[in-house]
Coordinates of C-alpha atoms in Angstrom, one line a residue:
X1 CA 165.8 73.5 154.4
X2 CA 162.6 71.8 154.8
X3 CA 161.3 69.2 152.3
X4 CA 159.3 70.4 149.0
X5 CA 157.7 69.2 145.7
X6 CA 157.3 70.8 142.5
X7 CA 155.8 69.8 139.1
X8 CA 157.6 71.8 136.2
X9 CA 156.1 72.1 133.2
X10 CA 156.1 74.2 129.7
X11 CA 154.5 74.8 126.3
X12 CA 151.2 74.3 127.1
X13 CA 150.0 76.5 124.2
X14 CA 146.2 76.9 125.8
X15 CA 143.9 76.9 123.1
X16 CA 146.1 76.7 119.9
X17 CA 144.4 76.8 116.7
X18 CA 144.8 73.7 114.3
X19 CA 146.7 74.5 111.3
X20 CA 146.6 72.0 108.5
X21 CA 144.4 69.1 110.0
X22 CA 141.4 69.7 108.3
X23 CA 142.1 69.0 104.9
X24 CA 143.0 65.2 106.0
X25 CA 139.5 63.6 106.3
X26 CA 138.0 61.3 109.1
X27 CA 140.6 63.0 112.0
X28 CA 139.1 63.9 115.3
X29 CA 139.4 67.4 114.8
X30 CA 137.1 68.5 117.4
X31 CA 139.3 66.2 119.7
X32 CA 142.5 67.8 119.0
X33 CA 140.8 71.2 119.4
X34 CA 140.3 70.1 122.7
X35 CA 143.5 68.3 123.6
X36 CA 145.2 71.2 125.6
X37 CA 142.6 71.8 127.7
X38 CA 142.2 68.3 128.5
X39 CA 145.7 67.8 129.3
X40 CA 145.9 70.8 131.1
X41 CA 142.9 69.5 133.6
X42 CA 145.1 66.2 134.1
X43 CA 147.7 68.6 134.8
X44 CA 145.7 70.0 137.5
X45 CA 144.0 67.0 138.6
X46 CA 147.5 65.9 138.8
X47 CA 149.0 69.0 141.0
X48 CA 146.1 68.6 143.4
X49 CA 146.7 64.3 143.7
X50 CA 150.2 64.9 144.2
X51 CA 150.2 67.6 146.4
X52 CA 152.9 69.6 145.3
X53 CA 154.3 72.9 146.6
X54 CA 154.3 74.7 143.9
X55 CA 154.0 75.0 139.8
X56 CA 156.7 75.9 137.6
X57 CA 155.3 76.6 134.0
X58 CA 158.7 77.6 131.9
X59 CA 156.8 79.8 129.1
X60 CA 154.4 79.2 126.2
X61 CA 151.5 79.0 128.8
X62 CA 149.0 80.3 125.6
X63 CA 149.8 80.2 122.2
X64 CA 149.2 83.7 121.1
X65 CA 147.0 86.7 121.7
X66 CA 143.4 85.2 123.1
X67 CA 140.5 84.2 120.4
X68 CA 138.2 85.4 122.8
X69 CA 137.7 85.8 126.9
X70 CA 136.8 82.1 127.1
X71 CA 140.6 81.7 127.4
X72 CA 141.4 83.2 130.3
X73 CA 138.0 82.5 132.1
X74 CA 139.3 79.2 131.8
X75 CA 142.7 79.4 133.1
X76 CA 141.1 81.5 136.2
X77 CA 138.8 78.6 136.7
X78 CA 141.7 76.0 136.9
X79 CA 144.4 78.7 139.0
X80 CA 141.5 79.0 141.3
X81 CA 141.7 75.3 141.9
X82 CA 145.3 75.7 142.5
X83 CA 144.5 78.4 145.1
X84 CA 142.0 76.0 147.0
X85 CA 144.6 73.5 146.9
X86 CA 147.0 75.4 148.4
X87 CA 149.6 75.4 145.3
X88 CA 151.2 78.4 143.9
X89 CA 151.8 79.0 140.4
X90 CA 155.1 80.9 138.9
X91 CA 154.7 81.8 135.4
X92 CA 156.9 82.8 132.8
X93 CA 156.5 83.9 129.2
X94 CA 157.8 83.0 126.2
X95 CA 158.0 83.5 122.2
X96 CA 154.1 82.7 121.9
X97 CA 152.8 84.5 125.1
X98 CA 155.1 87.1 125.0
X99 CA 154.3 90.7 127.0
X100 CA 153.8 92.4 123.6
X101 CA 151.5 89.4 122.2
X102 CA 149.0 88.7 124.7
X103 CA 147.2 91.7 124.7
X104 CA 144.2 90.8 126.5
X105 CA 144.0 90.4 130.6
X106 CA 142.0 89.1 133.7
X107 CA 142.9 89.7 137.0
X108 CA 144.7 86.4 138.2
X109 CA 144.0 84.8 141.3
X110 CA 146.5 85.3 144.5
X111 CA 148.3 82.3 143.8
X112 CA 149.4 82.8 140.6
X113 CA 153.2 85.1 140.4
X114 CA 154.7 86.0 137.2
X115 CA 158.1 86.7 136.1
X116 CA 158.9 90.5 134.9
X117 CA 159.7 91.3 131.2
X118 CA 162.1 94.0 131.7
X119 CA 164.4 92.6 133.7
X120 CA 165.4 89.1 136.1
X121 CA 162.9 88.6 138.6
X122 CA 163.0 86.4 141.9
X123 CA 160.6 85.2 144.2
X124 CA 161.5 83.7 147.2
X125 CA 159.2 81.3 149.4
X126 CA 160.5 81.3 152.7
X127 CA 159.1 78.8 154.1
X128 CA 160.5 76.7 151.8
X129 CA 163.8 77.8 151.3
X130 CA 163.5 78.3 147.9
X131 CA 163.8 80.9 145.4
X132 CA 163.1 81.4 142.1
X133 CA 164.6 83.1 139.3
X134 CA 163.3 83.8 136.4
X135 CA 162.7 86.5 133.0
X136 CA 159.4 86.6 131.1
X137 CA 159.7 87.6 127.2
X138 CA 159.4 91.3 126.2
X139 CA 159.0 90.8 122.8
X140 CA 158.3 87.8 120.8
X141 CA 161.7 87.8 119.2
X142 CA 164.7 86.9 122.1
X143 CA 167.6 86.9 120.3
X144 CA 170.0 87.8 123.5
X145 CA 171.3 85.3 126.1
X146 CA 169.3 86.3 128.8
X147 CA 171.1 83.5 131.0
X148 CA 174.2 85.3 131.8
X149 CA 172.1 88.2 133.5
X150 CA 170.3 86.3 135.7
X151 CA 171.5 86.9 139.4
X152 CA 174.0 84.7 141.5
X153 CA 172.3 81.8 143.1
X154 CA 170.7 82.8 146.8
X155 CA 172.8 82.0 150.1
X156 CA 171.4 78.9 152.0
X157 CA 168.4 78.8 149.9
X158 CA 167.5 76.1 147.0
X159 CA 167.8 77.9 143.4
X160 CA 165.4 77.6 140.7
X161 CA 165.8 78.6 137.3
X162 CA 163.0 79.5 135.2
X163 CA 164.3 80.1 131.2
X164 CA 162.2 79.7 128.0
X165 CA 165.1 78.7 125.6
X166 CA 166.6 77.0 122.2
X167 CA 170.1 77.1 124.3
X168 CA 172.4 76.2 122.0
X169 CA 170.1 75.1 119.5
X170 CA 167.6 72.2 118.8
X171 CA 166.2 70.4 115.3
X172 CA 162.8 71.6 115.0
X173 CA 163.0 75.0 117.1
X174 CA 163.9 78.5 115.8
X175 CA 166.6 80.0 118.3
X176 CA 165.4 81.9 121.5
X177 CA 167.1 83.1 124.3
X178 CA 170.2 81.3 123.1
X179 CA 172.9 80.3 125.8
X180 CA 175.7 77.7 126.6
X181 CA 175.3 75.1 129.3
X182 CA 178.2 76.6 130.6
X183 CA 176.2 79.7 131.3
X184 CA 173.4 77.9 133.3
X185 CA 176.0 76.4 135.5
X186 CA 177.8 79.8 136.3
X187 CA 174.7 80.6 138.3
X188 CA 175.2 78.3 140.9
X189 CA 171.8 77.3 141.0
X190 CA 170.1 73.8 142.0
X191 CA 167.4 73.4 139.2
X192 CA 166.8 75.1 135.9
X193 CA 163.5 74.4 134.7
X194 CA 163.1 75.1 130.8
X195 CA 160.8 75.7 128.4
X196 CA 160.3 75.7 124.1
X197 CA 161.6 72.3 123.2
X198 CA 158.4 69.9 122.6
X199 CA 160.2 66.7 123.7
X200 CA 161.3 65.7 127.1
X201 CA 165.4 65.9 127.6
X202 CA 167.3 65.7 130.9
X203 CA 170.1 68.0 129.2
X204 CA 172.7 68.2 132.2
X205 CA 172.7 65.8 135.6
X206 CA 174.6 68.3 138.0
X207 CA 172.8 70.6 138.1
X208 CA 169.4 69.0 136.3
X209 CA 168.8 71.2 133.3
X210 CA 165.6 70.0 132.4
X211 CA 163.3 70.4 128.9
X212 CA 160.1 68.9 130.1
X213 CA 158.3 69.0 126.5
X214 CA 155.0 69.9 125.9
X215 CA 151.7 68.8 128.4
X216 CA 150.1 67.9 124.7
X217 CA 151.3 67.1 121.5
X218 CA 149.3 68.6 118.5
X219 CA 150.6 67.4 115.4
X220 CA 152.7 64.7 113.9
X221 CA 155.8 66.3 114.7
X222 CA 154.8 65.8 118.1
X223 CA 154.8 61.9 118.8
X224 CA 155.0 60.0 121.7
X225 CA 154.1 60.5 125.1
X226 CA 153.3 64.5 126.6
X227 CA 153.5 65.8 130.0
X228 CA 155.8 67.4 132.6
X229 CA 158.3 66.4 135.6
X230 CA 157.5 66.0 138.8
X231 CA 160.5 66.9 141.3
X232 CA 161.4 66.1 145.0
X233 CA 163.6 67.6 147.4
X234 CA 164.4 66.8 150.8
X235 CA 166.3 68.5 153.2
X236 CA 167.7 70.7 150.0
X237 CA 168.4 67.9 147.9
X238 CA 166.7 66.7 145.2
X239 CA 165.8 63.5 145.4
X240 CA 163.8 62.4 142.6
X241 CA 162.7 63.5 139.2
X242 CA 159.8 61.7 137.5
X243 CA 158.1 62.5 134.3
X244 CA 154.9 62.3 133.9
X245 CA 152.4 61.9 131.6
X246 CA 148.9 64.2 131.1
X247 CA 148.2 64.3 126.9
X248 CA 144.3 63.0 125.8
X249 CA 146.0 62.2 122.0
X250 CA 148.9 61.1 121.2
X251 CA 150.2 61.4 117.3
X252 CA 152.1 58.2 116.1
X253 CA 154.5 57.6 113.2
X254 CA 153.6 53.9 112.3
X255 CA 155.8 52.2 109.7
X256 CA 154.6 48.9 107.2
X257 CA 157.7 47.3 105.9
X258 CA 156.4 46.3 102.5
X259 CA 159.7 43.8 101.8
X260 CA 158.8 40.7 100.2
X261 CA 154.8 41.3 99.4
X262 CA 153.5 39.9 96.8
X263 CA 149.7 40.5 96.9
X264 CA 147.5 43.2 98.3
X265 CA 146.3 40.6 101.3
X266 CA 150.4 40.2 102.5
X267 CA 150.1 43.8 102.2
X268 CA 146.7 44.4 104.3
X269 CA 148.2 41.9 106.4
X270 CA 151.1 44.0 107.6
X271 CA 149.4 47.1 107.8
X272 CA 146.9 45.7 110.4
X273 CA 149.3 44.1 112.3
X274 CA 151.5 47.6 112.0
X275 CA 148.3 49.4 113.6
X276 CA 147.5 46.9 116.2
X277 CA 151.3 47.0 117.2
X278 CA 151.3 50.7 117.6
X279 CA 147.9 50.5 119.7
X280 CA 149.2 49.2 122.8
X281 CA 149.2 49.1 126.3
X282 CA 150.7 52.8 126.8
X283 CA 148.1 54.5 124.5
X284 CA 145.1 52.0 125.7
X285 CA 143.7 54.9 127.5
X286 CA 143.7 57.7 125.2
X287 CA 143.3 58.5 121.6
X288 CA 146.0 57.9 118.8
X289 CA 146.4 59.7 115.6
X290 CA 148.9 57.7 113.4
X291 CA 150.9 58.6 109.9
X292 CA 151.5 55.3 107.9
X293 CA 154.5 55.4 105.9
X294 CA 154.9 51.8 103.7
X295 CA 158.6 51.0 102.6
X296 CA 160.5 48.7 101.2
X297 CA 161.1 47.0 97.6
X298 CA 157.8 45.4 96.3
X299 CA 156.0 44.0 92.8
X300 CA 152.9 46.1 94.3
X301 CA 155.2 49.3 94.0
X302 CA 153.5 51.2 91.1
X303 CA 150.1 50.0 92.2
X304 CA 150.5 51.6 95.5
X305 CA 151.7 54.9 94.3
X306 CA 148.7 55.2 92.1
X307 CA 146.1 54.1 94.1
X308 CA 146.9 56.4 97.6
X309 CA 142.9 57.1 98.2
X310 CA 142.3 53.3 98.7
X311 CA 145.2 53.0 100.8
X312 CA 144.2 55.5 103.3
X313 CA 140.8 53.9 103.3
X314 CA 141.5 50.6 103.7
X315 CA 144.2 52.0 106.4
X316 CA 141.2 53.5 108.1
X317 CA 138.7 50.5 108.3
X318 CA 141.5 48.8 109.8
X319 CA 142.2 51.3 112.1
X320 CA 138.3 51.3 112.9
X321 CA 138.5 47.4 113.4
X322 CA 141.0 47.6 115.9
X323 CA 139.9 50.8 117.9
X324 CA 137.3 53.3 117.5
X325 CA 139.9 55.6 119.0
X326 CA 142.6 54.8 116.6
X327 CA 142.8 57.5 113.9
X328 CA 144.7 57.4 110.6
X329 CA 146.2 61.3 109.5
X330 CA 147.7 60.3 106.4
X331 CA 149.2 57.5 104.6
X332 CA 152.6 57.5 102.7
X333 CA 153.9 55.6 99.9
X334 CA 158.1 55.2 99.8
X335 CA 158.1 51.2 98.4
X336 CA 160.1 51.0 95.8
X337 CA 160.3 48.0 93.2
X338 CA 162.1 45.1 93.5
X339 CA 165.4 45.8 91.4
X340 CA 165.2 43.5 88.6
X341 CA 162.1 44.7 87.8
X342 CA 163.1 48.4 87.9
X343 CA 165.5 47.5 85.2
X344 CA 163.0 45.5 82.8
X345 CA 163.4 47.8 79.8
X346 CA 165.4 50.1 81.1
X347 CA 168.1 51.2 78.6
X348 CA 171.6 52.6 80.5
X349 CA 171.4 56.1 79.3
X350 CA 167.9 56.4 81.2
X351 CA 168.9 54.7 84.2
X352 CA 171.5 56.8 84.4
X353 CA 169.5 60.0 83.8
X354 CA 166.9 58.8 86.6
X355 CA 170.0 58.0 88.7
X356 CA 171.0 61.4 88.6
X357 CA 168.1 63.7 88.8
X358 CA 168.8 64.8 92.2
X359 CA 172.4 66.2 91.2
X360 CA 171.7 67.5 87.5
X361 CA 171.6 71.6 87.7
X362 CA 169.7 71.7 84.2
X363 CA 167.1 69.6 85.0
X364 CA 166.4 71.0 88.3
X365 CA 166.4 74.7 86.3
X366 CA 164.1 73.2 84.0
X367 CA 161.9 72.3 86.5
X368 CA 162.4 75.0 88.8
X369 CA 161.1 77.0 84.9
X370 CA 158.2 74.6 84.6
X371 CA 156.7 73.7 87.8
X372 CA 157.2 76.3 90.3
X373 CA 154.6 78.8 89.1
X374 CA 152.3 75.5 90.2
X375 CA 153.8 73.5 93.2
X376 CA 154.3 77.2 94.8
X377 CA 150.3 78.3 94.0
X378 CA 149.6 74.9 95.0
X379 CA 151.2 75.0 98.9
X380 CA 150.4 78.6 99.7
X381 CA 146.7 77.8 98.8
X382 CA 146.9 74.3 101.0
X383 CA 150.6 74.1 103.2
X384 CA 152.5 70.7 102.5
X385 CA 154.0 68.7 105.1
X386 CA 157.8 69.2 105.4
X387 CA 158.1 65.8 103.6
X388 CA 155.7 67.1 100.9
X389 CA 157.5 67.7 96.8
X390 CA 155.5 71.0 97.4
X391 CA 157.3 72.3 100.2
X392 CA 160.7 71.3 98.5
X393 CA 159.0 73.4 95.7
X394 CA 158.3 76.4 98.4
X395 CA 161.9 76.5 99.5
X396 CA 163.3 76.5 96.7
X397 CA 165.1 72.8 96.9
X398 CA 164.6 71.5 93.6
X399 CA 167.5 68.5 93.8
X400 CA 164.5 67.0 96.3
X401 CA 161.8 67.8 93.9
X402 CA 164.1 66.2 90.6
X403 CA 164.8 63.3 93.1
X404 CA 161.0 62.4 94.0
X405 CA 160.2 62.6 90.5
X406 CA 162.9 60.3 89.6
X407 CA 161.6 57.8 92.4
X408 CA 158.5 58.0 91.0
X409 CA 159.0 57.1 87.6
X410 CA 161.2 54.8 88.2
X411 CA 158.5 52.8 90.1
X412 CA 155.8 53.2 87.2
X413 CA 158.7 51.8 84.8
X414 CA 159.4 49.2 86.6
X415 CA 155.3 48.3 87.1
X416 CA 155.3 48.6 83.8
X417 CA 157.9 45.7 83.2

């Protein structure tokens, strides 16, 4: 076997639309538009530097059905770099770019090979020694293990294979293509490059069963650093996996322990220090959208929680101060008041009511009677965040909905003493 390269990547969701990010004020959102095509040129930039062999991209290459052409006379553009280059590109599709969702079609350079719907598909570069395995997505809903019908692994020849999967399940991702670990290992292959989970994981070491994450991340849910994995192989061996990093923007959760202030300038204090701690070195180069969440027991409790416009401004001039490409999506209040002042006038039999929102079955059918016809109107007209007393509301959760209520009063009660 001769000695190869290969940069694996997934879930590059070309184009996606943003859902959500306009309703928070002073974001980017022409940047984040923009985000996956940016990182998909450092992708390509990064395929030509390298010099790799080949592309693996393990599904979710566009998000949906095409907008409009400008899609796909984009993608030729950059798989006709490729092709200059020299590197081939095996493609695979997944829940989003299914065969029965992307409707719309150019004719793809000669460097670009993708895996069959109806059944496994290999290719097999011989010069290499390699061959690749791999089934695209029929339909947008997998629901089979499509892992125990992929073929046994190719005599004398380093296997490759190419699955867009939950496996066994993930937080955060519906089920697709579900399968055992046990199953990837019956094949008897070297590599299986993966696809649909959002966050880089190095599942199994022998053989590597690798989720390289997404190339960008687009919303909070999606922090920290975005790219793919870079692999190495000589003489049939692999001999080194890298990740590496191509996102433009990269979302941050960024949290101000409020413990201990006294006054709005201890406050301020922390928050800027909280920003300037979460602008560093690693995100110097690139834009960072951050989510402030302050917590912890303070007098300034009740003033917070009434007074969330100011906070996300003055979050923002700070944010300004220390970069212009520091970005603040939204802030969140979770302080809650020191204890003995949460008590100040508290009689037991409310205490213990406030205590026990989140388990009492009347009140939560009494709110459930009062509130729903609202909080429901309310987040189909404008979607809550997953965190959001709204989407409790939506889901029908109303111990969550009872509890933040609770929370919240108890903080006003304890301003007021």
């Amino acid at each position: 076997m001769t000695s190869f390269r290969f940069l694996h990547v997934a879930d590059i969701h070309l184009d996606s639309p943003l859902t959500g990010l306009a309703r928070y004020e002073g974001l980017p959102v022409d940047d984040v538009r923009a985000a996956t095509r940016g990182a998909f040129d450092n992708m390509i930039d990064f395929a030509c530097r390298a010099a790799v062999d080949f592309v693996i991209i393990a599904g979710d290459l566009f998000d949906g059905d095409w907008r409009d052409m400008g899609t796909g006379l984009y993608l030729a553009r950059q798989m006709g770099r490729l092709e200059q280059a020299g590197i081939a590109v095996y493609v695979l599709q997944g829940n989003h770019d299914a065969a029965s969702v992307v409707t719309k079609s150019l004719p793809w350079p000669g460097n670009v090979f993708r895996f069959g719907s109806r059944s496994p598909q290999t290719f097999r570069i011989e010069a290499l020694g390699v061959a690749l395995h791999g089934w695209s997505f029929a339909h947008q809903a997998a629901p089979d293990n499509l892992a125990i019908r992929y073929p046994e692994a190719a005599a004398s020849m380093f296997n490759i294979g190419v699955l867009h999967t939950s496996l066994s399940g993930r937080p955060g991702h519906a089920s697709y293509a579900p399968c055992e670990l046990a199953d990837l290992k019956s094949r008897g292959y070297d590599y299986w490059a993966l696809g649909h989970v959002h966050t880089f994981e190095r599942v199994c070491e022998d053989p590597p069963v690798i989720f390289p994450g997404n190339v960008q991340g687009r919303n909070i849910r999606e922090t920290g650093a975005k790219g793919g994995v870079l692999v190495d192989v000589a003489d049939g061996v692999i001999s080194a996996i890298e990740p590496v990093h191509f996102d433009v923007l990269r979302w941050a959760r960024v949290a101000v322990v409020c413990d201990g202030c006294d006054t709005m300038d201890d406050l301020q204090a922390r928050l800027r220090e909280a920003l300037a701690a979460a602008r560093t070195a690693e995100t110097a180069d690139r834009g960072l959208v951050a989510r402030v969440t302050l917590s912890g027991a303070t007098p300034l409790a009740g003033m917070l929680a009434d007074s969330p416009s100011q906070l996300r401004d003055d979050a923002r001039a700070h944010a300004g101060a220390i970069s212009p490409d520091l970005w603040i999506e939204k802030v969140q209040v979770r302080t809650s008041a020191p204890v003995a002042a949460a008590q100040v006038e508290l009689s037991d039999d409310v205490a213990a009511l406030l205590a026990s929102a989140a388990g009492d079955g009347e009140l939560q059918e009494a709110l459930a009677q009062e509130l729903a016809p609202f909080l429901v109107a309310t987040a189909a007209a404008q979607p809550p965040e997953e965190d959001d007393m709204r989407h409790a509301a939506s889901v029908g959760d109303w111990s969550v909905v009872a509890q933040a209520a609770a929370s919240s009063l108890l903080v006003r009660l304890g301003r007021a003493g």
